[in-house]
């Protein structure tokens, strides 16, 4: 999760679109007066701020494996919110006590085999608390398949083998897994139609998230050719509409679990 570097400014280029699933996830977390709230994979902290607004009496902690993201989050100067650099797997394995609300937004997809982490995530929540997460579910869309196809070709494949690639499961998989752990589960999916503007907006979107590890794995003398072909193929897959916009369909998968009391 930390082998590549994130750019908070580039990530925030579509802050409203990226933040909407978090807001809708948070709306389904029916926790009253939690004392401890943790955001695993907090990114640049702009969404962690919403947790502090929702529960002003709680001690809120944001955790992210990217030093760049945590530096940006700390720069927000949020009262009552603490940020720390840690891989979520290390955080779960550490001496941290249980919390009332544990949130993870668009992070678990980067953890290989993250279904195996669900017992530890549930165990990190106090009885009757809430575990809430959201992951992308659009990995069969051109925004991902084009990158995968290109990365498997010469001369790129020798550099991209083993690079971090996100993945997730259907809502029913999370529902079944969390229910088996004794949780009361609300799981669902939503496909957003993001209306984007600007030059090559889908290219800009993916290079800030899913394609970023692949691009960073390529040497400087190889990367430009990859970027040029990726940009061109994405432009074909997501054509500009008559009003100058581009529509990016984006499926998201959500789960909110209430742990056994």
PDB file of N, CA and C in Angstrom, residues 1 6 39-45 62-70 73 83-88 105 107:
ATOM      1  N   UNK A   1       0.811  -1.209   0.000  1.00  0.00           N
ATOM      2  CA  UNK A   1       0.000   0.000   0.000  1.00  0.00           C
ATOM      3  C   UNK A   1       0.848   1.264   0.000  1.00  0.00           C
ATOM      4  N   UNK A   6       1.443   9.081  -3.179  1.00  0.00           N
ATOM      5  CA  UNK A   6       0.214   9.767  -3.558  1.00  0.00           C
ATOM      6  C   UNK A   6       0.440  11.273  -3.617  1.00  0.00           C
ATOM      7  N   UNK A  39     -10.759   6.966  11.070  1.00  0.00           N
ATOM      8  CA  UNK A  39     -10.865   6.949   9.612  1.00  0.00           C
ATOM      9  C   UNK A  39      -9.625   6.248   9.077  1.00  0.00           C
ATOM     10  N   UNK A  40      -9.776   4.989   8.643  1.00  0.00           N
ATOM     11  CA  UNK A  40      -8.651   4.221   8.104  1.00  0.00           C
ATOM     12  C   UNK A  40      -8.520   4.485   6.614  1.00  0.00           C
ATOM     13  N   UNK A  41      -7.390   5.095   6.225  1.00  0.00           N
ATOM     14  CA  UNK A  41      -7.207   5.511   4.841  1.00  0.00           C
ATOM     15  C   UNK A  41      -7.773   6.900   4.650  1.00  0.00           C
ATOM     16  N   UNK A  42      -7.357   7.806   5.507  1.00  0.00           N
ATOM     17  CA  UNK A  42      -7.990   9.133   5.573  1.00  0.00           C
ATOM     18  C   UNK A  42      -7.610  10.051   4.433  1.00  0.00           C
ATOM     19  N   UNK A  43      -6.558   9.712   3.663  1.00  0.00           N
ATOM     20  CA  UNK A  43      -6.155  10.575   2.571  1.00  0.00           C
ATOM     21  C   UNK A  43      -5.776  11.963   3.061  1.00  0.00           C
ATOM     22  N   UNK A  44      -6.136  13.010   2.311  1.00  0.00           N
ATOM     23  CA  UNK A  44      -5.737  14.373   2.678  1.00  0.00           C
ATOM     24  C   UNK A  44      -6.573  14.998   3.784  1.00  0.00           C
ATOM     25  N   UNK A  45      -7.475  14.222   4.410  1.00  0.00           N
ATOM     26  CA  UNK A  45      -8.171  14.690   5.600  1.00  0.00           C
ATOM     27  C   UNK A  45      -9.417  15.513   5.380  1.00  0.00           C
ATOM     28  N   UNK A  62      -7.355  10.099  12.082  1.00  0.00           N
ATOM     29  CA  UNK A  62      -7.199   9.709  10.688  1.00  0.00           C
ATOM     30  C   UNK A  62      -5.895   8.959  10.506  1.00  0.00           C
ATOM     31  N   UNK A  63      -5.954   7.832   9.823  1.00  0.00           N
ATOM     32  CA  UNK A  63      -4.776   6.984   9.614  1.00  0.00           C
ATOM     33  C   UNK A  63      -4.577   6.782   8.120  1.00  0.00           C
ATOM     34  N   UNK A  64      -3.351   6.969   7.633  1.00  0.00           N
ATOM     35  CA  UNK A  64      -3.063   6.728   6.221  1.00  0.00           C
ATOM     36  C   UNK A  64      -1.617   6.282   6.070  1.00  0.00           C
ATOM     37  N   UNK A  65      -1.366   5.428   5.082  1.00  0.00           N
ATOM     38  CA  UNK A  65      -0.012   4.923   4.869  1.00  0.00           C
ATOM     39  C   UNK A  65       0.856   5.906   4.103  1.00  0.00           C
ATOM     40  N   UNK A  66       0.261   6.954   3.542  1.00  0.00           N
ATOM     41  CA  UNK A  66       1.002   7.922   2.740  1.00  0.00           C
ATOM     42  C   UNK A  66       1.437   9.112   3.585  1.00  0.00           C
ATOM     43  N   UNK A  67       2.738   9.317   3.757  1.00  0.00           N
ATOM     44  CA  UNK A  67       3.197  10.505   4.496  1.00  0.00           C
ATOM     45  C   UNK A  67       2.740  11.802   3.833  1.00  0.00           C
ATOM     46  N   UNK A  68       2.662  11.801   2.488  1.00  0.00           N
ATOM     47  CA  UNK A  68       2.226  13.000   1.779  1.00  0.00           C
ATOM     48  C   UNK A  68       0.778  13.337   2.114  1.00  0.00           C
ATOM     49  N   UNK A  69      -0.064  12.317   2.167  1.00  0.00           N
ATOM     50  CA  UNK A  69      -1.468  12.551   2.489  1.00  0.00           C
ATOM     51  C   UNK A  69      -1.622  13.031   3.936  1.00  0.00           C
ATOM     52  N   UNK A  70      -0.899  12.417   4.856  1.00  0.00           N
ATOM     53  CA  UNK A  70      -1.016  12.800   6.262  1.00  0.00           C
ATOM     54  C   UNK A  70      -0.484  14.210   6.477  1.00  0.00           C
ATOM     55  N   UNK A  73      -3.208  16.436   5.443  1.00  0.00           N
ATOM     56  CA  UNK A  73      -4.294  16.397   6.423  1.00  0.00           C
ATOM     57  C   UNK A  73      -3.959  17.223   7.658  1.00  0.00           C
ATOM     58  N   UNK A  83      -3.918  12.928  13.218  1.00  0.00           N
ATOM     59  CA  UNK A  83      -3.567  12.142  12.034  1.00  0.00           C
ATOM     60  C   UNK A  83      -2.259  11.415  12.277  1.00  0.00           C
ATOM     61  N   UNK A  84      -2.193  10.171  11.794  1.00  0.00           N
ATOM     62  CA  UNK A  84      -0.970   9.396  11.956  1.00  0.00           C
ATOM     63  C   UNK A  84      -0.678   8.594  10.695  1.00  0.00           C
ATOM     64  N   UNK A  85       0.614   8.374  10.455  1.00  0.00           N
ATOM     65  CA  UNK A  85       1.051   7.567   9.315  1.00  0.00           C
ATOM     66  C   UNK A  85       1.142   6.113   9.756  1.00  0.00           C
ATOM     67  N   UNK A  86       0.371   5.243   9.125  1.00  0.00           N
ATOM     68  CA  UNK A  86       0.419   3.815   9.437  1.00  0.00           C
ATOM     69  C   UNK A  86      -0.326   3.044   8.366  1.00  0.00           C
ATOM     70  N   UNK A  87       0.170   1.888   8.029  1.00  0.00           N
ATOM     71  CA  UNK A  87      -0.561   0.941   7.200  1.00  0.00           C
ATOM     72  C   UNK A  87      -1.717   0.417   8.040  1.00  0.00           C
ATOM     73  N   UNK A  88      -2.893   0.314   7.467  1.00  0.00           N
ATOM     74  CA  UNK A  88      -4.054  -0.101   8.275  1.00  0.00           C
ATOM     75  C   UNK A  88      -3.863  -1.497   8.854  1.00  0.00           C
ATOM     76  N   UNK A 105     -12.812   4.568   3.740  1.00  0.00           N
ATOM     77  CA  UNK A 105     -13.390   5.047   2.484  1.00  0.00           C
ATOM     78  C   UNK A 105     -12.401   4.876   1.330  1.00  0.00           C
ATOM     79  N   UNK A 107     -10.344   2.549   0.406  1.00  0.00           N
ATOM     80  CA  UNK A 107      -9.010   2.132   0.848  1.00  0.00           C
ATOM     81  C   UNK A 107      -8.824   0.620   0.786  1.00  0.00           C
TER      82      UNK A 107
END
